XYZ file of C-alpha atoms in Angstrom:
591
model
C 82.239 21.006 150.537
C 79.025 19.027 150.576
C 77.331 21.759 152.617
C 78.521 24.394 150.114
C 77.033 22.409 147.221
C 73.748 21.946 149.098
C 73.671 25.657 149.906
C 74.272 26.502 146.237
C 71.500 24.132 145.139
C 69.146 25.632 147.717
C 69.929 29.112 146.433
C 69.201 28.071 142.842
C 65.891 26.531 143.936
C 64.883 29.641 145.875
C 65.863 31.971 143.029
C 63.933 29.855 140.527
C 60.885 29.880 142.843
C 60.907 33.673 143.311
C 61.878 34.382 139.700
C 58.951 32.236 138.577
C 56.507 34.562 140.381
C 57.791 37.572 138.450
C 58.070 35.666 135.149
C 54.429 34.575 135.401
C 53.393 38.155 136.158
C 55.167 39.690 133.138
C 57.614 37.993 130.764
C 58.150 41.277 128.921
C 59.327 42.947 132.133
C 61.945 40.245 132.704
C 63.184 40.437 129.098
C 63.460 44.243 129.252
C 65.411 44.020 132.505
C 67.806 41.534 130.881
C 68.352 43.857 127.902
C 68.983 46.722 130.303
C 71.567 44.657 132.181
C 73.433 43.814 128.975
C 73.351 47.441 127.801
C 74.725 48.662 131.151
C 77.609 46.195 130.964
C 78.539 47.069 127.384
C 78.355 50.821 128.019
C 80.946 50.619 130.822
C 83.759 49.482 128.498
C 84.273 52.684 126.436
C 84.607 54.799 129.611
C 87.368 52.452 130.796
C 89.412 52.284 127.589
C 88.927 55.579 125.688
C 90.240 58.060 128.344
C 93.509 56.110 128.599
C 93.920 55.973 124.820
C 93.401 59.735 124.607
C 96.016 60.312 127.344
C 98.495 58.099 125.466
C 97.928 60.069 122.248
C 98.534 63.339 124.078
C 101.621 61.970 125.825
C 103.064 60.760 122.473
C 102.802 64.221 120.922
C 100.057 63.492 118.365
C 102.171 60.840 116.568
C 99.017 59.316 115.073
C 97.577 62.684 114.098
C 95.051 65.075 115.553
C 92.159 63.282 113.847
C 92.701 60.188 115.981
C 92.335 62.243 119.146
C 89.230 63.912 117.752
C 87.799 60.520 116.796
C 88.498 59.028 120.240
C 87.000 62.088 121.929
C 83.871 61.945 119.770
C 83.466 58.252 120.580
C 83.902 59.013 124.292
C 81.029 61.508 124.068
C 78.727 59.853 121.524
C 78.766 56.290 122.855
C 77.512 57.244 126.374
C 75.084 59.752 124.777
C 73.539 57.091 122.538
C 73.621 54.587 125.368
C 71.790 56.983 127.693
C 69.138 57.630 125.032
C 68.603 53.886 124.623
C 68.644 53.449 128.382
C 66.018 56.178 128.807
C 63.622 54.508 126.357
C 64.259 51.124 127.965
C 63.805 52.431 131.512
C 60.474 54.034 130.614
C 59.173 50.701 129.347
C 60.623 48.881 132.378
C 58.941 51.253 134.856
C 55.577 50.798 133.138
C 55.797 47.006 133.273
C 57.240 47.093 136.811
C 54.070 48.770 138.072
C 52.009 46.073 136.398
C 54.130 43.347 138.013
C 53.755 44.999 141.419
C 49.982 45.138 140.994
C 49.764 41.467 139.968
C 51.940 40.310 142.867
C 49.768 42.237 145.321
C 46.631 40.748 143.767
C 48.119 37.261 144.210
C 48.832 38.060 147.868
C 45.343 39.406 148.548
C 43.786 36.425 146.746
C 45.630 34.121 149.105
C 44.836 36.168 152.204
C 41.120 36.298 151.445
C 40.921 32.543 150.875
C 42.482 31.597 154.220
C 40.401 30.306 157.153
C 38.993 33.216 159.153
C 39.962 31.720 162.515
C 43.625 32.282 161.618
C 43.075 36.014 162.057
C 42.801 35.385 165.792
C 46.308 33.867 165.829
C 49.101 36.420 166.534
C 51.696 34.169 164.883
C 49.665 34.126 161.683
C 49.250 37.910 161.791
C 53.048 38.238 162.028
C 53.488 35.889 159.084
C 50.844 37.691 157.005
C 52.378 41.143 157.516
C 55.843 39.770 156.811
C 54.636 38.303 153.530
C 52.912 41.564 152.638
C 56.272 43.304 152.999
C 57.932 40.555 150.949
C 55.602 41.295 148.013
C 57.842 44.278 147.297
C 61.016 42.202 147.720
C 59.965 39.485 145.248
C 60.164 41.943 142.388
C 63.703 42.798 143.466
C 64.836 39.307 142.490
C 64.874 40.430 138.835
C 67.027 43.432 139.750
C 69.462 41.124 141.526
C 69.646 38.751 138.560
C 69.997 41.735 136.206
C 72.887 43.102 138.285
C 74.462 39.647 138.224
C 74.242 39.561 134.409
C 75.681 43.089 134.092
C 78.633 42.428 136.359
C 79.359 38.987 134.933
C 79.624 40.445 131.408
C 81.850 43.225 132.751
C 84.128 40.730 134.471
C 84.549 38.646 131.315
C 85.272 41.722 129.181
C 87.567 43.496 131.631
C 89.523 40.424 132.710
C 90.905 40.186 129.171
C 92.343 43.702 129.617
C 93.848 42.959 133.048
C 95.393 39.688 131.862
C 97.678 41.732 129.579
C 98.979 43.425 132.718
C 99.360 40.636 135.258
C 97.384 37.506 136.156
C 98.600 37.984 139.746
C 96.545 41.177 139.971
C 93.378 39.241 139.184
C 94.293 36.695 141.852
C 94.843 39.447 144.461
C 91.439 40.966 143.664
C 89.715 37.554 143.865
C 91.252 36.819 147.277
C 90.136 40.216 148.607
C 86.622 39.726 147.268
C 86.454 36.220 148.787
C 87.362 37.568 152.229
C 84.862 40.400 151.854
C 82.110 37.983 150.781
C 82.434 35.969 153.986
C 81.847 39.104 156.023
C 79.019 40.301 153.749
C 77.180 36.978 154.063
C 77.223 37.363 157.827
C 75.883 40.918 157.523
C 73.051 39.868 155.176
C 71.827 37.161 157.549
C 71.825 39.476 160.536
C 70.098 42.202 158.520
C 67.265 39.851 157.512
C 66.808 38.776 161.138
C 66.822 42.435 162.175
C 64.095 43.317 159.649
C 61.880 40.465 160.863
C 62.268 41.629 164.475
C 61.554 45.223 163.462
C 58.276 44.247 161.779
C 56.463 43.677 165.092
C 57.597 46.996 166.561
C 56.472 48.852 163.431
C 52.930 47.490 163.786
C 52.865 48.504 167.457
C 53.814 52.087 166.588
C 51.198 52.184 163.829
C 48.526 50.965 166.239
C 49.650 53.317 169.001
C 49.535 56.705 167.344
C 50.267 56.585 163.609
C 46.637 55.722 162.793
C 45.079 59.168 162.490
C 41.501 57.861 162.572
C 41.857 57.563 166.359
C 42.007 61.323 166.892
C 38.541 61.647 168.452
C 39.246 58.833 170.927
C 42.619 60.395 171.772
C 41.050 63.816 172.364
C 38.012 62.640 174.353
C 39.942 60.308 176.646
C 43.038 62.530 176.795
C 45.175 59.669 175.557
C 47.974 61.703 174.003
C 50.509 61.166 176.813
C 49.468 57.550 177.313
C 49.800 56.668 173.626
C 52.969 58.683 173.209
C 54.501 56.607 176.003
C 53.446 53.428 174.185
C 54.850 54.878 170.981
C 58.166 55.817 172.597
C 58.478 52.395 174.248
C 57.961 50.688 170.883
C 60.383 53.074 169.189
C 62.959 52.358 171.899
C 62.484 48.685 171.124
C 63.115 49.438 167.441
C 66.195 51.471 168.321
C 67.550 48.705 170.564
C 67.255 46.234 167.686
C 68.956 48.647 165.271
C 71.689 49.572 167.761
C 72.407 45.909 168.402
C 72.578 45.322 164.637
C 74.877 48.329 164.118
C 77.162 47.121 166.892
C 77.375 43.658 165.368
C 78.098 45.142 161.955
C 80.781 47.576 163.146
C 83.685 45.133 163.260
C 82.668 43.507 159.961
C 82.550 46.870 158.181
C 85.990 47.837 159.531
C 87.483 44.597 158.196
C 85.824 45.131 154.797
C 87.289 48.650 154.658
C 90.795 47.375 155.543
C 90.627 44.680 152.849
C 89.586 47.279 150.261
C 92.408 49.616 151.329
C 94.973 46.789 151.075
C 93.798 45.976 147.549
C 94.034 49.630 146.471
C 97.488 49.980 148.044
C 98.765 46.961 146.102
C 97.294 48.271 142.824
C 98.719 51.808 143.108
C 102.194 50.619 144.176
C 102.371 48.065 141.388
C 101.155 50.407 138.613
C 103.383 53.308 139.696
C 106.317 50.916 139.681
C 105.503 49.824 136.092
C 105.256 53.454 134.915
C 108.572 54.400 136.550
C 110.172 51.311 135.052
C 108.966 52.407 131.632
C 106.980 49.215 131.065
C 103.622 50.983 130.566
C 102.568 54.493 129.528
C 100.738 56.903 131.817
C 97.564 56.547 129.739
C 97.803 52.755 129.976
C 98.146 53.130 133.726
C 94.806 54.969 133.692
C 93.232 52.174 131.627
C 94.539 49.483 133.982
C 93.521 51.403 137.098
C 90.002 51.879 135.747
C 89.904 48.271 134.551
C 91.079 46.818 137.863
C 88.749 49.138 139.744
C 85.820 48.109 137.540
C 86.858 44.440 137.720
C 87.034 44.611 141.511
C 83.727 46.452 141.696
C 82.019 44.029 139.296
C 83.435 40.932 140.987
C 82.444 42.278 144.379
C 78.988 43.047 142.976
C 78.701 39.514 141.568
C 79.572 38.031 144.941
C 77.178 40.387 146.732
C 74.470 39.632 144.188
C 74.922 35.929 144.823
C 74.884 36.502 148.584
C 71.682 38.534 148.243
C 70.246 35.754 146.118
C 71.344 33.250 148.763
C 69.796 35.473 151.409
C 66.527 35.066 149.505
C 66.475 31.487 150.816
C 64.913 32.869 153.991
C 62.414 34.934 152.011
C 61.518 31.944 149.811
C 61.004 29.765 152.885
C 58.715 32.376 154.476
C 56.695 32.740 151.266
C 56.448 28.969 150.753
C 55.368 28.551 154.379
C 52.674 31.189 153.922
C 51.477 29.761 150.615
C 51.337 26.264 152.084
C 48.634 27.302 154.567
C 45.521 25.452 153.402
C 42.811 27.750 152.113
C 39.165 27.492 153.021
C 38.266 27.154 149.348
C 40.458 24.058 149.000
C 38.026 22.246 151.324
C 35.080 22.984 149.063
C 32.855 20.021 148.295
C 30.714 19.458 145.215
C 27.196 19.280 146.655
C 24.882 22.281 146.209
C 22.767 23.054 149.307
C 18.996 23.521 149.056
C 17.074 25.007 151.988
C 13.421 24.146 152.516
C 10.963 24.042 155.394
C 12.040 20.507 156.263
C 15.767 21.312 156.212
C 17.791 20.888 159.385
C 21.224 22.223 160.256
C 22.598 20.213 163.148
C 25.583 20.837 165.399
C 26.615 17.403 166.586
C 29.063 17.361 169.520
C 30.871 20.409 168.131
C 33.842 21.895 169.961
C 36.084 24.748 168.874
C 39.381 26.238 170.011
C 40.942 29.374 168.623
C 44.449 28.907 167.180
C 47.088 28.906 169.900
C 44.515 28.609 172.698
C 44.094 25.679 175.070
C 40.596 26.753 176.076
C 37.402 25.795 174.274
C 35.254 28.633 172.941
C 32.529 25.990 172.397
C 32.497 22.581 174.043
C 30.550 19.514 172.951
C 27.654 21.540 171.526
C 24.644 19.773 170.030
C 21.892 21.978 168.604
C 19.516 22.092 165.623
C 18.276 24.944 163.426
C 15.198 23.899 161.460
C 14.029 25.286 158.134
C 10.738 26.600 159.458
C 11.823 28.198 162.727
C 13.677 31.125 164.202
C 16.322 30.367 166.808
C 17.505 33.021 169.258
C 20.814 32.572 171.066
C 21.466 34.512 174.259
C 24.200 34.538 176.845
C 26.855 36.663 178.442
C 29.783 38.066 176.478
C 32.327 35.348 175.773
C 29.799 32.541 176.043
C 30.412 31.407 172.435
C 27.496 33.018 170.578
C 29.524 34.715 167.813
C 31.759 31.644 167.524
C 28.624 29.598 166.887
C 27.450 31.807 164.024
C 30.903 31.765 162.422
C 30.996 27.987 162.614
C 27.483 27.856 161.137
C 28.525 30.010 158.164
C 31.806 28.088 157.650
C 33.985 31.027 158.547
C 35.447 28.687 161.187
C 35.972 24.918 161.131
C 35.073 22.778 164.142
C 37.987 21.520 166.199
C 35.912 18.468 167.072
C 32.503 17.141 166.034
C 30.617 17.950 162.846
C 27.954 20.248 161.440
C 25.351 18.656 159.177
C 22.871 20.071 156.684
C 20.126 17.546 156.021
C 22.408 14.792 157.295
C 25.410 15.776 155.127
C 28.559 17.310 156.593
C 28.615 20.950 155.481
C 32.215 20.532 154.285
C 30.869 18.304 151.506
C 28.910 21.254 150.083
C 30.417 23.750 147.671
C 32.008 26.408 149.873
C 30.613 29.501 148.146
C 27.224 27.933 147.430
C 26.870 27.032 151.104
C 27.736 30.541 152.286
C 25.261 32.006 149.782
C 22.379 30.397 151.680
C 22.947 32.953 154.451
C 22.026 36.626 154.661
C 24.400 37.614 157.467
C 24.778 40.666 159.662
C 27.835 39.795 161.711
C 28.861 41.628 164.850
C 32.125 42.706 163.198
C 30.521 43.704 159.874
C 32.412 46.101 157.639
C 31.326 48.905 155.323
C 33.599 49.638 152.384
C 34.830 52.935 150.959
C 32.132 52.689 148.292
C 28.789 54.367 147.718
C 25.732 53.428 149.778
C 24.290 51.648 146.749
C 27.483 49.661 146.163
C 27.737 48.755 149.864
C 24.239 47.251 149.754
C 24.148 45.710 146.274
C 27.776 44.502 146.187
C 28.160 42.034 143.300
C 24.469 41.251 142.928
C 22.582 42.557 139.843
C 21.283 46.058 140.479
C 17.504 46.241 140.958
C 16.383 49.794 141.706
C 12.904 48.871 142.990
C 14.318 46.161 145.212
C 16.958 48.525 146.627
C 14.420 51.282 147.361
C 11.992 48.830 148.994
C 14.668 47.346 151.260
C 16.021 50.767 152.256
C 12.476 51.886 153.052
C 11.893 48.809 155.226
C 15.273 49.404 156.918
C 14.308 53.015 157.748
C 17.110 54.309 155.516
C 15.239 56.021 152.675
C 14.458 59.364 154.354
C 18.021 59.621 155.615
C 19.550 58.779 152.218
C 17.420 61.352 150.410
C 19.013 64.095 152.512
C 22.523 63.173 151.350
C 24.103 65.195 148.509
C 24.262 62.304 146.050
C 21.564 60.129 147.624
C 22.344 56.453 146.969
C 25.562 57.392 145.134
C 26.993 59.143 148.201
C 30.284 57.541 149.314
C 30.324 56.016 152.776
C 33.034 57.807 154.825
C 35.050 60.803 153.694
C 38.192 58.759 153.069
C 38.196 59.214 149.294
C 35.687 61.996 148.653
C 34.571 65.294 150.203
C 31.032 64.334 149.168
C 31.119 61.312 151.461
C 29.546 61.092 154.917
C 30.562 59.478 158.174
C 27.602 57.358 159.313
C 26.663 56.901 162.940
C 26.813 53.439 164.457
C 23.067 53.033 163.981
C 23.249 54.145 160.336
C 26.086 51.702 159.702
C 23.993 48.912 161.202
C 20.968 49.791 159.062
C 23.116 49.687 155.920
C 24.490 46.293 156.983
C 20.956 44.948 157.535
C 19.829 46.346 154.166
C 22.809 44.615 152.563
C 21.851 41.285 154.157
C 18.267 41.658 152.906
C 19.372 42.570 149.391
C 21.680 39.555 149.152
C 18.610 37.396 149.665
C 20.002 34.283 151.342
C 17.571 31.619 152.542
C 18.736 31.843 156.160
C 19.067 35.121 158.035
C 21.965 35.073 160.488
C 21.892 38.213 162.623
C 24.486 38.862 165.316
C 23.426 41.809 167.503
C 21.740 43.518 164.509
C 20.218 46.372 166.528
C 22.866 47.068 169.183
C 23.562 50.603 167.843
C 19.945 51.621 167.202
C 17.807 53.901 169.332
C 14.724 52.282 170.967
C 12.207 53.465 168.338
C 14.447 52.436 165.427
C 15.127 49.154 167.158
C 11.409 48.465 167.551
C 10.821 49.168 163.857
C 13.774 46.955 162.961
C 12.439 44.095 165.086
C 9.188 44.385 163.130
C 11.129 44.201 159.868
C 13.145 41.220 161.115
C 9.920 39.439 162.070
C 8.460 40.058 158.603
C 11.539 39.077 156.618
C 12.101 35.867 158.634
C 8.497 34.702 158.652
C 8.291 31.011 157.681
C 12.052 31.072 157.024
C 14.955 29.751 159.078
C 16.679 32.508 161.012
C 19.304 32.804 163.694
C 19.259 35.828 165.981
C 21.950 36.618 168.527
C 20.966 39.449 170.831
C 21.332 40.898 174.289
C 17.902 42.543 173.955
C 15.811 39.714 175.412
C 12.545 41.385 174.430
C 13.494 40.313 170.878
C 13.850 36.699 171.972
C 10.080 36.329 171.808
C 10.378 36.592 168.004
C 11.926 33.114 168.003
C 10.223 29.748 168.304
C 13.193 28.452 170.318
C 15.775 30.060 172.585
C 19.229 28.616 173.252
C 21.122 29.891 176.278
C 24.924 29.647 176.113
C 27.220 29.780 179.120
C 31.001 29.313 178.977
C 30.811 27.702 175.554
C 28.080 25.225 176.394
C 24.335 24.963 175.775
C 22.733 25.132 179.217
C 19.076 25.962 178.481
C 16.846 25.360 175.441
C 13.187 25.731 174.519
C 10.473 28.310 173.879
C 10.465 31.591 175.793
C 7.877 30.346 178.277
C 9.652 27.021 178.770
C 13.106 28.523 179.288
C 11.792 31.316 181.489
C 10.085 28.733 183.683
C 13.450 27.091 184.398
C 14.392 30.046 186.622
C 17.940 29.833 185.394
C 20.307 32.134 183.496
C 17.682 33.272 180.966
C 15.161 34.143 183.677
C 17.722 36.171 185.589
C 18.843 38.065 182.472
C 15.266 38.709 181.332
C 14.092 39.974 184.723
C 17.100 42.288 185.143
C 16.413 43.904 181.782
C 12.697 44.181 182.571
C 13.503 46.191 185.725
C 14.679 49.114 183.586
C 11.311 49.323 181.840
C 9.138 49.203 184.972
């Protein structure tokens, strides 16, 4: 009994938690849904009572006059007609507010997602949790429907039970026992269904990544991947089918028992009512009323129980949402200090180590390094040596696992999060262009300055290319949303990303492979631009093109997450180590 009470309390807590999300999004929506539930319950009563009364009048040979039959018939037609008109007006308002609620809930989700630490996106468990919560955004709104159904059926039960009590209290007891047995089976089904949906979520993402993403068509065609990906797709679909088949098999016996219980209830009702008619205790029309009433009572009571079980099933959903919302956001760690970058500023990595979530290996290990306010630092190394991890730690996209990062002797976590990130003009290796115009992709939220935009695009070797586009700077990037858009090459994408970094105007340029997609001539021009825009300013350059390393006052060589060589180009080259070997191998191709 204690467990039942605790389960009931947990359900109430979960319902209140989920209901609160919808209530905060739109109180009007909740009120309209409640009115709709009440209207639905009230409108069911005339269809239960009036047909039986009409049958009784006909069976009694019009003893109460033809006008009574006409009146009852008119009521049977007009009441549902008026109710449907009211319901139509109400539903239109509900649909309008429901869309608004859906939008607000999605905005809340995306707000949370975009405030979470970036390193979590390298954790498969987090990705599973994020996609699950994205799917649950749609289910949260359903909590109001479940509560509305509960209100409707509860009102129906109260109203109809008074009719059935005039027949036999035993009948109500029989229905309650049948519903109780059915509810036990339904609860088991609901739990297994929720587990099934969670398991299905992973397979669905595999199928989407395998072949349902139509942007891969050129890769599929060029590498003749159709058969390969179709095999992956079929394997994932077989996994989905195995989960569903296992669920169907588990549900088979439960559904048979539910059907037998329903048949036993109906058998009792028909036998009992036919007996009363033959015994002359009730009229044929009254039999119709009682049959409809018991049927509606059974349906409503069953619906109430199922509604409660669905609400109880929301315990799992509430736990998943609470778990997701409890993940600390990056913004929550924001300090109050405002960073100021000058020529004497120093950003210092002091014994910094970093592990990706779920990994036992260090991406960076015990790293100590300084970036000064009047110098350019170039980081080189093989793929996987920790270069990109370093820049993401520097820009506070990641948090150190061990050690600390200091700006002018103050831990960077003590600076305002957004203000600190604004000191950087970044071009990250995994930069992203949005489905916006070229101008919007470069300017973003900054105030629009036409002269500044044109100057930067000219320096980035973009102006002549943009002028050839149909709408120039107002041309959408990609054809996703407009036929007037264009699909940029890798080099064009990179130029736009560099122009964006320049326009944002941060004090420190952080460039991760900024010219990897450019042709040699464009790359040379871009190196000249990078040299000009970083002159007498702190800058970090990550590159595999070691000819660009000479732009920097200092070079840091990373290997397996550690700093192994450091100094000017001449000093590091003279070590005859990793940098020398990499530099000489690249030089061979130009000799």
